[in-house]
Amino acid sequence: MFKLLLLGYLPGLLLPLIMALFPGNVVAAWFFMASWVVYIFLLLVYAYYSEEKSWDETS
Amino acid sequence: MIGEIIALGVIASWLIVTSVYGYYVTRKGFKKGSADEWFVAGRKLGLLVLWLSLGANIYSSYTFLGLPGFTARKGFSVWAITVYGMLAYLIGFWLIPRLWSMAKRNNWLTLADAFEDLYNSRLVGGFVAVAGALWSIPYVQLQLQGMGYIIEVSGYGGIDPFTAKITAFLLLTAFVVFGGLVSVAGINALQGAIMLGALWSIGFAAPLIAFGGFDRLFNVLQHYSASSNGLFHLYPTMGDLYFLYSIIFVAPLAFWLWPNRVQNIYGAKSINTVKKNMVLVGIYQLGQIPAILVGLTAAGLYASGLLTAPIYEKSVADKSFMLVTRALFNPWIVGIVGAAALAASLSTAAAILHVSGALFSRNVLPRTSSGRLVLYARLFTGLIAVISLYLALYMPDVLIYLLLVGYAGIAQFFPEYILAVKKPGLVDKWLAITAMSAGMATVGIVKGLWGRPFNIYEGLWGLLVNLLILIIGIYIKKKR
C-alpha cells in the first residue's frame, strides 16, 4: 500500500519537469493535472483488486 | 417570472420528495429506537446506499458551487483541491477498512469513541468530540451559504438570500432532529443520485453549448488570463506549486477523519462494502473535473461578455455553476440543477449536524440512558445549526476557504490517531491533547494573522507544530 501511495504522489515531482519541457503550454499543464487525477483513481482500482484476495477482516 | 416559478417549483418538489422519503424511512427505522440505530443505522447499510450516501455526504456545496467558483476566480490553483481529494482515497483505502473493523469489534459509534478507547481516556474522547464539532461549524456554514446562493439564482433575483437560508435551515434541522443516520443515509442516497447526474451532464454540456468545443473555450480563456492581472491564470505559478505541494500532504490526512464521514462509514454492513466504497466513491471525486469545466465556462462567458456578473469577485464566483446553468439552459434544467446542488448541500449539512449532536451527547455528557442520549444529541444538533446559520447570515466567506480551514483543523487528529493504533502507549492522553490543541491553535493563528503566507496551506503549519510537540514529548518521556 505504501508503494501505491508513493506512486500516487510521484507525478507531483513531474509537474516542474512538464513546465520546463513545455513552458507556457496551458494545454500540457491542464492535461497533465487531469491525467494525474485519473491515474490515482486507476491506482485505487488496482489496489482493490490486488488486495482483494489477501484481505483479512481482523487486520 | 415564469422562469422563477418553474425553477423554484422543481426545487420545492424535490425537497418535498426527499422530506416524505426521509420521514417514511425514519419512522420505519426508528421503531427500534436504539442509539445504534440513530448513530450508525444499525450497521446495516449496503453497497449502493452507502455509496450514494457517502457521495452525498462528502460532495457538497463546495463541489457544486465552491469548486467552479474557485476555478472561475483562480484558474489552475483548483487542481490542488482535486488532486488532494483523490489522494485521500488511496490513504482511505488503507485506513478506513481497519477503522471499520476496530469500530465493529469495540462497538464504537463515533470518531471520539475511537480516541476514547485508544487512549483509555474519556477526556481525549471529549476533546475530539468538542473539537470535531467546532471545526465542523464552518462546513455547515458553507452549506447554508451555498443553499442561499442556489435559491437566489434559481429565483432569478425574486427571492432574497436571507429568506432562502432561513427556509433551508428549518428543513435541515427538521431532517436531522427528527431522524438519525437512518433517515440521513436514506435521503443522502437520493441526493447522491441526482448530484452525480447533474454534475456530469452540465459539466460537459456547458462548454460545448457555450463555445462549441474545449479548444475554443481555452482560446477565449487564454486571452482572458492575459488581461486579468494574474488573479485568473491557466498556467501554474510558483504560488500554485507551493499551494499544491503543501495541501496534498495535509488535507488527505483529514479527509477520512471528518466525524460525519467516519460515522457514515461505521454504518456499513461489512468490510467488503467499505473497501468497495473506497473505490466507488472515487467516481464522485472524478466528478470534480466536470465541475472545473463549469468554472472555466463561467470565466469564458464573462470574458466573452455573455455573463455580466463580475465573476472574479468572491461573492459572485461561488454562484458560477448556477449562473452558467441559467445562462445556457431553460428554467426546467435550472430547477433540476438547483435541486441537485441543494441536495448536495442539504445532505452534507444534515450529516454533519447529526454527527455533531452524536459526538456531544455520547462523548461529552455523562453516561446516561439510550433515550436521554438521543434527546441530548438532538438538542446539541439544533445549537450547532443555529450558530452556523448566524455565521452564514452575518459573517459569510468564500466557500472553498471555509472548507479548507475546517480540513486544516481536522487534520490535527491524524498523527495522534495513527500513533495510538500503531504504537499504543507511546503517546499519553496529556501529550495527545496538548499536541492536537497546539496544532489547531497554530492553524487559527496563522490563518487569522497572515492568511496564507507564501501560499502555503495553513494546515501544514499546524501539523508541523503538532508533530514537533509529539516528538519533544516522546523524547522527554524516553529520557525519564
Short mmCIF file of C-alpha atoms in Angstrom, two decimals, chain B:
data_model
loop_
_atom_site.label_atom_id
_atom_site.label_comp_id
_atom_site.label_asym_id
_atom_site.label_seq_id
_atom_site.Cartn_x
_atom_site.Cartn_y
_atom_site.Cartn_z
CA MET B 1 -41.42 35.47 -13.58
CA ILE B 2 -42.34 32.18 -15.31
CA GLY B 3 -38.70 31.05 -15.14
CA GLU B 4 -38.58 31.77 -11.44
CA ILE B 5 -41.76 29.77 -10.78
CA ILE B 6 -40.62 26.77 -12.84
CA ALA B 7 -37.10 26.61 -11.35
CA LEU B 8 -38.22 27.06 -7.77
CA GLY B 9 -41.16 24.69 -8.32
CA VAL B 10 -38.79 21.92 -9.39
CA ILE B 11 -36.55 22.57 -6.36
CA ALA B 12 -39.53 22.61 -3.97
CA SER B 13 -40.89 19.37 -5.45
CA TRP B 14 -37.56 17.67 -4.91
CA LEU B 15 -37.42 18.87 -1.32
CA ILE B 16 -40.92 17.51 -0.70
CA VAL B 17 -40.00 14.13 -2.19
CA THR B 18 -36.88 13.86 -0.01
CA SER B 19 -38.77 15.04 3.08
CA VAL B 20 -41.51 12.46 2.67
CA TYR B 21 -38.97 9.76 1.95
CA GLY B 22 -36.87 10.80 4.97
CA TYR B 23 -39.94 10.80 7.22
CA TYR B 24 -41.01 7.37 5.99
CA VAL B 25 -37.55 5.83 6.45
CA THR B 26 -37.14 7.47 9.83
CA ARG B 27 -40.46 6.08 11.08
CA LYS B 28 -39.62 2.67 9.75
CA GLY B 29 -36.09 2.63 11.16
CA PHE B 30 -36.93 4.29 14.43
CA LYS B 31 -39.33 1.62 15.58
CA LYS B 32 -36.28 0.01 17.15
CA GLY B 33 -35.41 3.35 18.80
CA SER B 34 -31.89 2.36 19.84
CA ALA B 35 -28.79 4.58 19.93
CA ASP B 36 -27.14 2.15 17.50
CA GLU B 37 -29.94 2.83 15.03
CA TRP B 38 -29.74 6.61 15.45
CA PHE B 39 -25.95 6.83 15.30
CA VAL B 40 -24.83 4.28 12.72
CA ALA B 41 -28.03 3.00 11.09
CA GLY B 42 -27.70 -0.31 12.93
CA ARG B 43 -24.51 -1.01 10.85
CA LYS B 44 -26.61 -2.37 8.01
CA LEU B 45 -26.01 -0.02 5.06
CA GLY B 46 -25.44 -1.95 1.83
CA LEU B 47 -23.09 -1.14 -1.05
CA LEU B 48 -25.41 1.07 -3.12
CA VAL B 49 -26.93 3.07 -0.24
CA LEU B 50 -23.52 3.57 1.39
CA TRP B 51 -22.01 4.64 -1.94
CA LEU B 52 -24.71 7.18 -2.72
CA SER B 53 -24.92 8.43 0.86
CA LEU B 54 -21.14 8.76 1.25
CA GLY B 55 -21.01 10.60 -2.08
CA ALA B 56 -23.73 12.99 -0.98
CA ASN B 57 -22.11 13.30 2.44
CA ILE B 58 -18.67 14.21 1.06
CA TYR B 59 -19.58 16.17 -2.09
CA SER B 60 -21.49 19.25 -1.19
CA SER B 61 -21.76 22.94 -1.96
CA TYR B 62 -18.01 23.05 -2.22
CA THR B 63 -18.10 20.76 -5.29
CA PHE B 64 -21.17 22.29 -6.91
CA LEU B 65 -20.51 25.93 -6.06
CA GLY B 66 -17.11 26.37 -4.42
CA LEU B 67 -15.04 24.45 -6.93
CA PRO B 68 -16.43 26.13 -10.09
CA GLY B 69 -16.18 29.46 -8.23
CA PHE B 70 -12.56 28.85 -7.30
CA THR B 71 -11.83 27.87 -10.92
CA ALA B 72 -13.54 30.97 -12.31
CA ARG B 73 -11.51 33.20 -9.97
CA LYS B 74 -8.12 31.48 -9.82
CA GLY B 75 -7.82 29.06 -12.73
CA PHE B 76 -5.03 26.49 -12.31
CA SER B 77 -4.98 26.55 -8.46
CA VAL B 78 -8.15 24.45 -8.38
CA TRP B 79 -6.22 21.31 -9.34
CA ALA B 80 -4.68 21.25 -5.85
CA ILE B 81 -8.16 20.58 -4.43
CA THR B 82 -8.99 17.81 -6.88
CA VAL B 83 -5.63 16.06 -6.55
CA TYR B 84 -5.64 16.02 -2.74
CA GLY B 85 -9.17 14.62 -2.78
CA MET B 86 -8.20 11.72 -5.00
CA LEU B 87 -5.03 11.03 -2.98
CA ALA B 88 -7.27 10.86 0.09
CA TYR B 89 -8.95 7.78 -1.39
CA LEU B 90 -5.62 5.95 -1.56
CA ILE B 91 -4.99 6.78 2.09
CA GLY B 92 -8.59 5.87 2.92
CA PHE B 93 -8.24 2.51 1.22
CA TRP B 94 -5.54 1.66 3.73
CA LEU B 95 -7.00 3.46 6.75
CA ILE B 96 -10.77 3.08 6.66
CA PRO B 97 -11.34 -0.69 6.45
CA ARG B 98 -9.13 -1.05 9.54
CA LEU B 99 -11.04 1.68 11.32
CA TRP B 100 -14.35 0.00 10.44
CA SER B 101 -13.11 -3.36 11.76
CA MET B 102 -11.93 -1.83 15.03
CA ALA B 103 -15.20 0.11 15.35
CA LYS B 104 -17.27 -3.03 14.94
CA ARG B 105 -15.12 -5.04 17.32
CA ASN B 106 -15.13 -2.35 20.02
CA ASN B 107 -18.67 -1.08 19.36
CA TRP B 108 -17.51 2.46 18.57
CA LEU B 109 -20.37 4.69 17.44
CA THR B 110 -18.43 7.93 16.88
CA LEU B 111 -14.89 9.07 15.99
CA ALA B 112 -14.46 10.22 19.58
CA ASP B 113 -15.27 6.68 20.78
CA ALA B 114 -12.19 5.54 18.88
CA PHE B 115 -9.95 8.11 20.58
CA GLU B 116 -11.50 7.42 23.97
CA ASP B 117 -10.82 3.72 23.63
CA LEU B 118 -7.37 4.03 22.10
CA TYR B 119 -6.14 6.42 24.79
CA ASN B 120 -8.26 4.80 27.50
CA SER B 121 -9.40 8.28 28.42
CA ARG B 122 -12.82 9.89 28.35
CA LEU B 123 -11.04 13.26 28.36
CA VAL B 124 -9.40 12.58 24.98
CA GLY B 125 -12.73 11.37 23.60
CA GLY B 126 -14.43 14.52 24.89
CA PHE B 127 -11.72 16.72 23.38
CA VAL B 128 -12.09 15.07 19.97
CA ALA B 129 -15.89 15.36 20.21
CA VAL B 130 -15.84 19.08 21.00
CA ALA B 131 -13.01 19.92 18.57
CA GLY B 132 -14.65 17.85 15.82
CA ALA B 133 -17.99 19.60 16.30
CA LEU B 134 -16.37 23.06 16.40
CA TRP B 135 -14.27 22.51 13.25
CA SER B 136 -17.46 21.29 11.55
CA ILE B 137 -19.21 24.63 12.05
CA PRO B 138 -17.53 26.33 9.04
CA TYR B 139 -18.54 23.28 6.99
CA VAL B 140 -22.22 23.69 7.94
CA GLN B 141 -21.93 27.45 7.36
CA LEU B 142 -20.59 26.69 3.88
CA GLN B 143 -23.64 24.56 3.11
CA LEU B 144 -26.13 27.15 4.36
CA GLN B 145 -24.43 29.89 2.32
CA GLY B 146 -24.48 27.58 -0.68
CA MET B 147 -28.18 26.88 -0.32
CA GLY B 148 -28.79 30.61 -0.22
CA TYR B 149 -26.88 31.14 -3.48
CA ILE B 150 -28.77 28.32 -5.19
CA ILE B 151 -32.20 29.63 -4.27
CA GLU B 152 -31.16 33.21 -5.02
CA VAL B 153 -30.00 32.38 -8.57
CA SER B 154 -32.83 29.90 -9.22
CA GLY B 155 -35.28 32.60 -8.17
CA TYR B 156 -33.94 34.84 -10.96
CA GLY B 157 -33.49 37.55 -8.34
CA GLY B 158 -37.03 37.18 -6.94
CA ILE B 159 -36.02 35.69 -3.58
CA ASP B 160 -33.60 37.26 -1.16
CA PRO B 161 -30.81 35.04 0.28
CA PHE B 162 -31.94 35.72 3.86
CA THR B 163 -35.35 34.10 3.36
CA ALA B 164 -33.79 31.27 1.38
CA LYS B 165 -31.25 30.49 4.11
CA ILE B 166 -33.87 30.53 6.85
CA THR B 167 -36.09 28.12 4.88
CA ALA B 168 -33.19 25.80 4.16
CA PHE B 169 -32.13 25.93 7.80
CA LEU B 170 -35.58 24.90 9.04
CA LEU B 171 -35.78 21.98 6.66
CA LEU B 172 -32.29 20.89 7.50
CA THR B 173 -32.83 20.95 11.23
CA ALA B 174 -36.10 19.06 10.91
CA PHE B 175 -34.40 16.32 8.86
CA VAL B 176 -31.74 15.76 11.48
CA VAL B 177 -33.58 16.37 14.73
CA PHE B 178 -36.45 14.03 13.88
CA GLY B 179 -34.30 11.41 12.22
CA GLY B 180 -30.88 9.92 12.60
CA LEU B 181 -28.37 8.31 10.32
CA VAL B 182 -31.17 6.07 9.07
CA SER B 183 -33.01 8.98 7.53
CA VAL B 184 -29.85 10.90 6.67
CA ALA B 185 -28.40 7.91 4.84
CA GLY B 186 -31.69 7.29 3.07
CA ILE B 187 -32.04 10.90 1.95
CA ASN B 188 -28.38 11.09 1.03
CA ALA B 189 -28.78 8.11 -1.25
CA LEU B 190 -31.48 10.01 -3.19
CA GLN B 191 -29.43 13.22 -3.15
CA GLY B 192 -26.28 11.43 -4.27
CA ALA B 193 -28.02 10.03 -7.34
CA ILE B 194 -29.33 13.38 -8.57
CA MET B 195 -25.99 15.12 -7.83
CA LEU B 196 -23.96 12.71 -9.88
CA GLY B 197 -26.25 13.07 -12.90
CA ALA B 198 -26.28 16.88 -12.78
CA LEU B 199 -22.51 17.21 -12.33
CA TRP B 200 -21.51 15.11 -15.31
CA SER B 201 -24.24 16.27 -17.70
CA ILE B 202 -23.87 20.02 -17.09
CA GLY B 203 -20.09 19.81 -16.77
CA PHE B 204 -19.61 18.50 -20.27
CA ALA B 205 -22.64 20.08 -21.94
CA ALA B 206 -21.97 23.66 -20.78
CA PRO B 207 -18.61 24.29 -22.52
CA LEU B 208 -19.82 22.55 -25.69
CA ILE B 209 -23.04 24.56 -25.87
CA ALA B 210 -21.37 27.86 -24.96
CA PHE B 211 -18.22 27.60 -27.08
CA GLY B 212 -18.71 24.66 -29.44
CA GLY B 213 -15.65 22.85 -28.10
CA PHE B 214 -12.99 22.80 -25.39
CA ASP B 215 -10.31 24.24 -27.71
CA ARG B 216 -12.39 27.36 -28.33
CA LEU B 217 -13.06 27.71 -24.60
CA PHE B 218 -9.34 27.57 -23.85
CA ASN B 219 -8.59 30.11 -26.59
CA VAL B 220 -11.02 32.57 -25.02
CA LEU B 221 -9.61 31.88 -21.55
CA GLN B 222 -6.01 32.41 -22.63
CA HIS B 223 -6.87 35.93 -23.77
CA TYR B 224 -8.82 36.49 -20.55
CA SER B 225 -5.93 35.14 -18.47
CA ALA B 226 -3.53 37.62 -20.10
CA SER B 227 -5.79 40.54 -19.23
CA SER B 228 -6.82 39.60 -15.67
CA ASN B 229 -3.74 40.91 -13.81
CA GLY B 230 -2.68 37.44 -12.67
CA LEU B 231 -5.68 36.66 -10.45
CA PHE B 232 -7.08 34.23 -13.01
CA HIS B 233 -4.35 32.23 -14.72
CA LEU B 234 -4.35 28.98 -16.64
CA TYR B 235 -0.62 28.32 -16.44
CA PRO B 236 0.78 27.40 -12.98
CA THR B 237 2.78 29.95 -11.00
CA MET B 238 5.26 29.28 -8.18
CA GLY B 239 2.50 30.21 -5.74
CA ASP B 240 0.29 27.48 -7.24
CA LEU B 241 3.06 24.94 -6.75
CA TYR B 242 3.56 25.92 -3.08
CA PHE B 243 -0.18 25.58 -2.52
CA LEU B 244 -0.34 22.25 -4.37
CA TYR B 245 2.63 20.68 -2.59
CA SER B 246 1.55 21.84 0.86
CA ILE B 247 -2.10 20.83 0.56
CA ILE B 248 -1.63 17.36 -0.96
CA PHE B 249 0.37 16.24 2.07
CA VAL B 250 -2.01 17.60 4.70
CA ALA B 251 -5.64 17.70 3.55
CA PRO B 252 -5.80 13.96 2.58
CA LEU B 253 -4.98 13.15 6.22
CA ALA B 254 -8.12 14.97 7.31
CA PHE B 255 -10.36 13.65 4.56
CA TRP B 256 -11.44 10.49 6.38
CA LEU B 257 -11.34 11.92 9.89
CA TRP B 258 -14.29 14.26 9.46
CA PRO B 259 -16.61 12.92 12.16
CA ASN B 260 -19.59 12.76 9.78
CA ARG B 261 -17.68 10.66 7.24
CA VAL B 262 -16.34 8.29 9.90
CA GLN B 263 -19.84 7.77 11.24
CA ASN B 264 -21.24 7.16 7.77
CA ILE B 265 -18.54 4.52 7.27
CA TYR B 266 -19.39 2.92 10.63
CA GLY B 267 -22.88 2.34 9.20
CA ALA B 268 -21.53 -0.11 6.59
CA LYS B 269 -22.72 -3.68 6.99
CA SER B 270 -19.45 -5.41 6.04
CA ILE B 271 -15.79 -4.74 5.42
CA ASN B 272 -16.21 -5.58 1.76
CA THR B 273 -18.82 -2.86 1.46
CA VAL B 274 -16.32 -0.43 2.97
CA LYS B 275 -13.49 -1.46 0.65
CA LYS B 276 -15.62 -1.35 -2.48
CA ASN B 277 -16.85 2.08 -1.46
CA MET B 278 -13.32 3.43 -1.12
CA VAL B 279 -13.01 2.81 -4.85
CA LEU B 280 -16.55 3.64 -5.93
CA VAL B 281 -16.79 6.97 -4.10
CA GLY B 282 -13.70 7.95 -6.10
CA ILE B 283 -16.13 8.25 -9.04
CA TYR B 284 -17.61 11.27 -7.28
CA GLN B 285 -14.11 12.70 -6.97
CA LEU B 286 -13.67 12.34 -10.73
CA GLY B 287 -16.89 14.37 -10.94
CA GLN B 288 -14.86 17.38 -9.83
CA ILE B 289 -13.42 17.52 -13.35
CA PRO B 290 -16.77 18.50 -14.93
CA ALA B 291 -17.29 20.94 -12.04
CA ILE B 292 -13.97 22.58 -13.02
CA LEU B 293 -15.17 22.75 -16.63
CA VAL B 294 -18.26 24.65 -15.46
CA GLY B 295 -15.99 27.15 -13.66
CA LEU B 296 -13.95 27.62 -16.81
CA THR B 297 -17.15 28.09 -18.81
CA ALA B 298 -18.24 30.79 -16.36
CA ALA B 299 -14.93 32.63 -16.81
CA GLY B 300 -15.19 32.17 -20.59
CA LEU B 301 -18.76 33.50 -20.69
CA TYR B 302 -17.68 36.51 -18.64
CA ALA B 303 -14.68 37.12 -20.91
CA SER B 304 -16.99 36.95 -23.94
CA GLY B 305 -19.48 39.37 -22.42
CA LEU B 306 -22.22 36.71 -22.27
CA LEU B 307 -22.24 36.82 -18.47
CA THR B 308 -22.40 40.28 -16.98
CA ALA B 309 -21.92 39.41 -13.28
CA PRO B 310 -18.32 40.15 -12.18
CA ILE B 311 -17.18 36.55 -11.90
CA TYR B 312 -13.79 37.48 -10.38
CA GLU B 313 -15.47 38.83 -7.24
CA LYS B 314 -15.59 36.46 -4.26
CA SER B 315 -19.32 36.80 -3.67
CA VAL B 316 -20.20 36.23 -7.33
CA ALA B 317 -17.69 33.50 -8.19
CA ASP B 318 -19.37 30.98 -5.87
CA LYS B 319 -22.55 31.31 -7.92
CA SER B 320 -20.75 30.27 -11.15
CA PHE B 321 -22.41 26.87 -11.51
CA MET B 322 -25.90 28.30 -11.18
CA LEU B 323 -25.14 31.36 -13.32
CA VAL B 324 -23.78 29.21 -16.15
CA THR B 325 -26.83 26.94 -15.98
CA ARG B 326 -29.18 29.92 -16.01
CA ALA B 327 -27.35 31.50 -18.95
CA LEU B 328 -27.31 28.35 -21.11
CA PHE B 329 -30.36 26.28 -20.18
CA ASN B 330 -34.11 26.67 -19.71
CA PRO B 331 -35.71 27.08 -16.24
CA TRP B 332 -36.59 23.38 -16.00
CA ILE B 333 -32.90 22.48 -16.18
CA VAL B 334 -32.07 25.33 -13.79
CA GLY B 335 -34.57 23.80 -11.35
CA ILE B 336 -33.13 20.30 -11.68
CA VAL B 337 -29.56 21.54 -11.23
CA GLY B 338 -30.67 23.73 -8.34
CA ALA B 339 -32.33 20.72 -6.73
CA ALA B 340 -29.15 18.66 -7.20
CA ALA B 341 -26.95 21.40 -5.76
CA LEU B 342 -29.37 21.93 -2.90
CA ALA B 343 -29.40 18.19 -2.36
CA ALA B 344 -25.62 18.22 -2.14
CA SER B 345 -25.62 20.97 0.48
CA LEU B 346 -28.56 19.63 2.45
CA SER B 347 -27.24 16.09 2.66
CA THR B 348 -23.78 17.11 3.83
CA ALA B 349 -25.07 19.64 6.35
CA ALA B 350 -27.57 17.09 7.69
CA ALA B 351 -24.83 14.51 8.15
CA ILE B 352 -22.52 16.97 9.91
CA LEU B 353 -25.25 18.22 12.24
CA HIS B 354 -26.36 14.71 13.03
CA VAL B 355 -22.82 13.73 13.96
CA SER B 356 -22.12 16.89 15.97
CA GLY B 357 -25.08 16.01 18.18
CA ALA B 358 -23.96 12.43 18.45
CA LEU B 359 -20.43 13.44 19.46
CA PHE B 360 -21.59 15.84 22.15
CA SER B 361 -24.20 13.64 23.73
CA ARG B 362 -22.20 10.46 23.69
CA ASN B 363 -18.66 11.66 24.37
CA VAL B 364 -19.01 14.85 26.38
CA LEU B 365 -22.08 14.42 28.57
CA PRO B 366 -22.11 11.95 31.49
CA ARG B 367 -23.20 8.39 30.66
CA THR B 368 -26.97 8.07 30.65
CA SER B 369 -29.83 6.03 29.23
CA SER B 370 -30.17 5.49 25.49
CA GLY B 371 -33.33 7.62 25.31
CA ARG B 372 -31.70 10.60 27.04
CA LEU B 373 -28.63 10.21 24.84
CA VAL B 374 -30.74 10.69 21.73
CA LEU B 375 -32.54 13.68 23.29
CA TYR B 376 -29.26 15.46 24.13
CA ALA B 377 -27.95 14.68 20.67
CA ARG B 378 -30.96 16.38 19.11
CA LEU B 379 -30.64 19.47 21.31
CA PHE B 380 -26.95 19.94 20.59
CA THR B 381 -27.62 19.45 16.87
CA GLY B 382 -30.03 22.38 16.99
CA LEU B 383 -27.45 24.56 18.75
CA ILE B 384 -24.73 23.89 16.15
CA ALA B 385 -27.24 24.59 13.37
CA VAL B 386 -28.21 27.95 14.88
CA ILE B 387 -24.56 29.04 15.25
CA SER B 388 -23.88 28.03 11.64
CA LEU B 389 -26.94 29.90 10.42
CA TYR B 390 -25.85 33.03 12.27
CA LEU B 391 -22.37 32.86 10.67
CA ALA B 392 -23.86 32.21 7.22
CA LEU B 393 -26.16 35.21 7.54
CA TYR B 394 -23.81 37.72 9.13
CA MET B 395 -20.23 36.52 8.51
CA PRO B 396 -20.21 34.90 5.05
CA ASP B 397 -16.93 33.87 3.41
CA VAL B 398 -15.65 32.19 0.24
CA LEU B 399 -16.91 28.58 0.20
CA ILE B 400 -13.58 26.90 -0.58
CA TYR B 401 -11.79 28.87 2.14
CA LEU B 402 -14.36 27.74 4.73
CA LEU B 403 -13.80 24.16 3.70
CA LEU B 404 -10.00 24.37 3.78
CA VAL B 405 -9.92 25.90 7.26
CA GLY B 406 -12.06 23.02 8.51
CA TYR B 407 -9.72 20.49 6.89
CA ALA B 408 -6.70 22.17 8.48
CA GLY B 409 -8.23 21.73 11.94
CA ILE B 410 -9.44 18.16 11.44
CA ALA B 411 -6.00 17.10 10.07
CA GLN B 412 -4.58 17.61 13.57
CA PHE B 413 -6.31 14.38 14.70
CA PHE B 414 -4.29 12.26 12.28
CA PRO B 415 -0.87 11.82 13.98
CA GLU B 416 -2.46 11.04 17.35
CA TYR B 417 -4.84 8.53 15.79
CA ILE B 418 -2.14 6.69 13.84
CA LEU B 419 0.28 6.64 16.77
CA ALA B 420 -2.39 5.24 19.09
CA VAL B 421 -3.22 2.47 16.61
CA LYS B 422 0.34 1.58 15.60
CA LYS B 423 2.24 2.27 18.85
CA PRO B 424 -0.22 2.03 21.75
CA GLY B 425 1.10 3.70 24.90
CA LEU B 426 3.78 5.75 23.14
CA VAL B 427 1.74 8.93 23.50
CA ASP B 428 -0.21 9.55 26.69
CA LYS B 429 -3.51 11.43 26.90
CA TRP B 430 -1.97 14.75 28.03
CA LEU B 431 0.61 14.80 25.26
CA ALA B 432 -2.05 13.91 22.67
CA ILE B 433 -4.38 16.70 23.79
CA THR B 434 -1.52 19.24 24.02
CA ALA B 435 -0.19 18.41 20.54
CA MET B 436 -3.64 18.45 18.88
CA SER B 437 -4.59 21.70 20.62
CA ALA B 438 -1.30 23.35 19.63
CA GLY B 439 -1.77 22.25 16.01
CA MET B 440 -5.32 23.61 15.91
CA ALA B 441 -4.31 26.86 17.61
CA THR B 442 -1.49 27.30 15.07
CA VAL B 443 -3.96 26.89 12.21
CA GLY B 444 -6.19 29.56 13.76
CA ILE B 445 -3.34 31.97 14.45
CA VAL B 446 -1.68 31.60 11.03
CA LYS B 447 -4.98 31.93 9.19
CA GLY B 448 -6.18 34.79 11.38
CA LEU B 449 -2.99 36.84 11.33
CA TRP B 450 -1.37 36.16 7.98
CA GLY B 451 -4.00 34.46 5.81
CA ARG B 452 -1.93 32.06 3.73
CA PRO B 453 1.77 33.09 3.90
CA PHE B 454 3.79 32.12 0.76
CA ASN B 455 0.56 30.49 -0.46
CA ILE B 456 1.39 27.52 1.80
CA TYR B 457 -1.67 25.72 3.17
CA GLU B 458 -2.38 26.68 6.79
CA GLY B 459 -2.90 23.04 7.78
CA LEU B 460 0.79 22.36 7.16
CA TRP B 461 1.93 24.86 9.80
CA GLY B 462 -0.47 23.32 12.31
CA LEU B 463 0.67 19.80 11.51
CA LEU B 464 4.35 20.77 11.87
CA VAL B 465 3.73 22.24 15.34
CA ASN B 466 1.61 19.20 16.29
CA LEU B 467 4.39 16.80 15.23
CA LEU B 468 7.11 18.88 16.90
CA ILE B 469 5.30 18.73 20.24
CA LEU B 470 4.75 14.99 19.85
CA ILE B 471 8.47 14.44 19.12
CA ILE B 472 9.58 16.56 22.10
CA GLY B 473 7.07 14.84 24.39
CA ILE B 474 8.10 11.34 23.32
CA TYR B 475 11.79 12.28 23.70
CA ILE B 476 11.26 13.60 27.24
CA LYS B 477 9.24 10.50 28.17
CA LYS B 478 12.02 8.18 26.96
CA LYS B 479 14.69 10.19 28.80
CA ARG B 480 12.90 9.75 32.13
#
